[in-house]
Short mmCIF file of C-alpha atoms in Angstrom, two decimals:
data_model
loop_
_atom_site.label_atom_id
_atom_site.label_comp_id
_atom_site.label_asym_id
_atom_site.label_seq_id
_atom_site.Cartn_x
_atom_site.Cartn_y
_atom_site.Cartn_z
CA UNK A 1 14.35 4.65 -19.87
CA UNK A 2 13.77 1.34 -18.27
CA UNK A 3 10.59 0.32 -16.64
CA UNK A 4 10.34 0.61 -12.58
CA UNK A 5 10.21 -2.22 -10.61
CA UNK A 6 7.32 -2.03 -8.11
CA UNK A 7 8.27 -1.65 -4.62
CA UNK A 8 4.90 -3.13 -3.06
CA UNK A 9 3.15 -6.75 -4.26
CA UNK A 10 -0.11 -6.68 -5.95
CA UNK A 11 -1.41 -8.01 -3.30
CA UNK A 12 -0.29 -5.48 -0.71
CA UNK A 13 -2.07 -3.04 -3.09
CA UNK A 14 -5.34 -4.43 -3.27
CA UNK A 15 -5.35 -4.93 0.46
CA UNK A 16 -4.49 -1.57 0.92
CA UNK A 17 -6.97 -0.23 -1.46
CA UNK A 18 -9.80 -2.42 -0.01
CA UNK A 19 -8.81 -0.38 3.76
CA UNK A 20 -8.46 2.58 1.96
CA UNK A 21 -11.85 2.28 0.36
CA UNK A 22 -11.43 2.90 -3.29
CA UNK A 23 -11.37 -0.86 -4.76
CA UNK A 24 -14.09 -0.43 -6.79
CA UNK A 25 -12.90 2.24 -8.55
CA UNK A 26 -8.99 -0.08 -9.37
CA UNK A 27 -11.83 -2.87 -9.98
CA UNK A 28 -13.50 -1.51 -12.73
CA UNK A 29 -10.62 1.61 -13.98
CA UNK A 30 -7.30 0.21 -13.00
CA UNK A 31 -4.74 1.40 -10.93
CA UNK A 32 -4.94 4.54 -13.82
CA UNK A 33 -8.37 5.42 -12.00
CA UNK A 34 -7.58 6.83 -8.78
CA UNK A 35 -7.15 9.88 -7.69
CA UNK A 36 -3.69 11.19 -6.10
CA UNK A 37 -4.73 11.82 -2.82
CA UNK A 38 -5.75 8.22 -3.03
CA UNK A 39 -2.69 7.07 -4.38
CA UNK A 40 -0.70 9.12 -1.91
CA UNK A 41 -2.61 7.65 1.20
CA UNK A 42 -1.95 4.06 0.02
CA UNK A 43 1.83 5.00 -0.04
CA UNK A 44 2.02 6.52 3.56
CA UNK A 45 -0.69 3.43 4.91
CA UNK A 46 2.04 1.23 3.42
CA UNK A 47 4.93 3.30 5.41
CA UNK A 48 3.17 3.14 8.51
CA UNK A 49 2.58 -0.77 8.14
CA UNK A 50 6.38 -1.16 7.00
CA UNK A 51 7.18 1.00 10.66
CA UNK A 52 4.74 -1.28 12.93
CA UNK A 53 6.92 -4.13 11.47
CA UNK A 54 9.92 -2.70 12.58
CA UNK A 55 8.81 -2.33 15.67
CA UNK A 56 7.61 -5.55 16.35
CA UNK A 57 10.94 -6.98 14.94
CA UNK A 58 12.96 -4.72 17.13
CA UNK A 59 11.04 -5.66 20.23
CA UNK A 60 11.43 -9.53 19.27
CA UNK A 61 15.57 -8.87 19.10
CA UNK A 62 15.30 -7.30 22.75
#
């Protein structure tokens, strides 16, 4: 089986993980490190950030 491509950038994940609060832990474990509740709140803080940009995009169309 091939490997997945990543849906978010690097980037996107460190930011998120900084918010989130567990950057230390990617810092010094890797992604491998953190817990799935942590994991799982970086995916739905990504969702909600991915939403307030449609928004804003919709309202800019109006």
């Amino acid at each position: 089986m091939g490997r997945r491509r990543g849906i978010m950038s690097e980037a996107l994940k460190y930011e998120l993980a900084k918010e989130l609060g567990f950057y230390d832990t990617v810092q010094q474990e890797g992604w491998g490190g953190i817990r799935a509740q942590d994991a799982g709140n970086m995916v739905k803080r990504a969702i909600e950030i991915a939403q307030q940009s449609l928004v804003q995009q919709n309202h800019k169309q109006e």
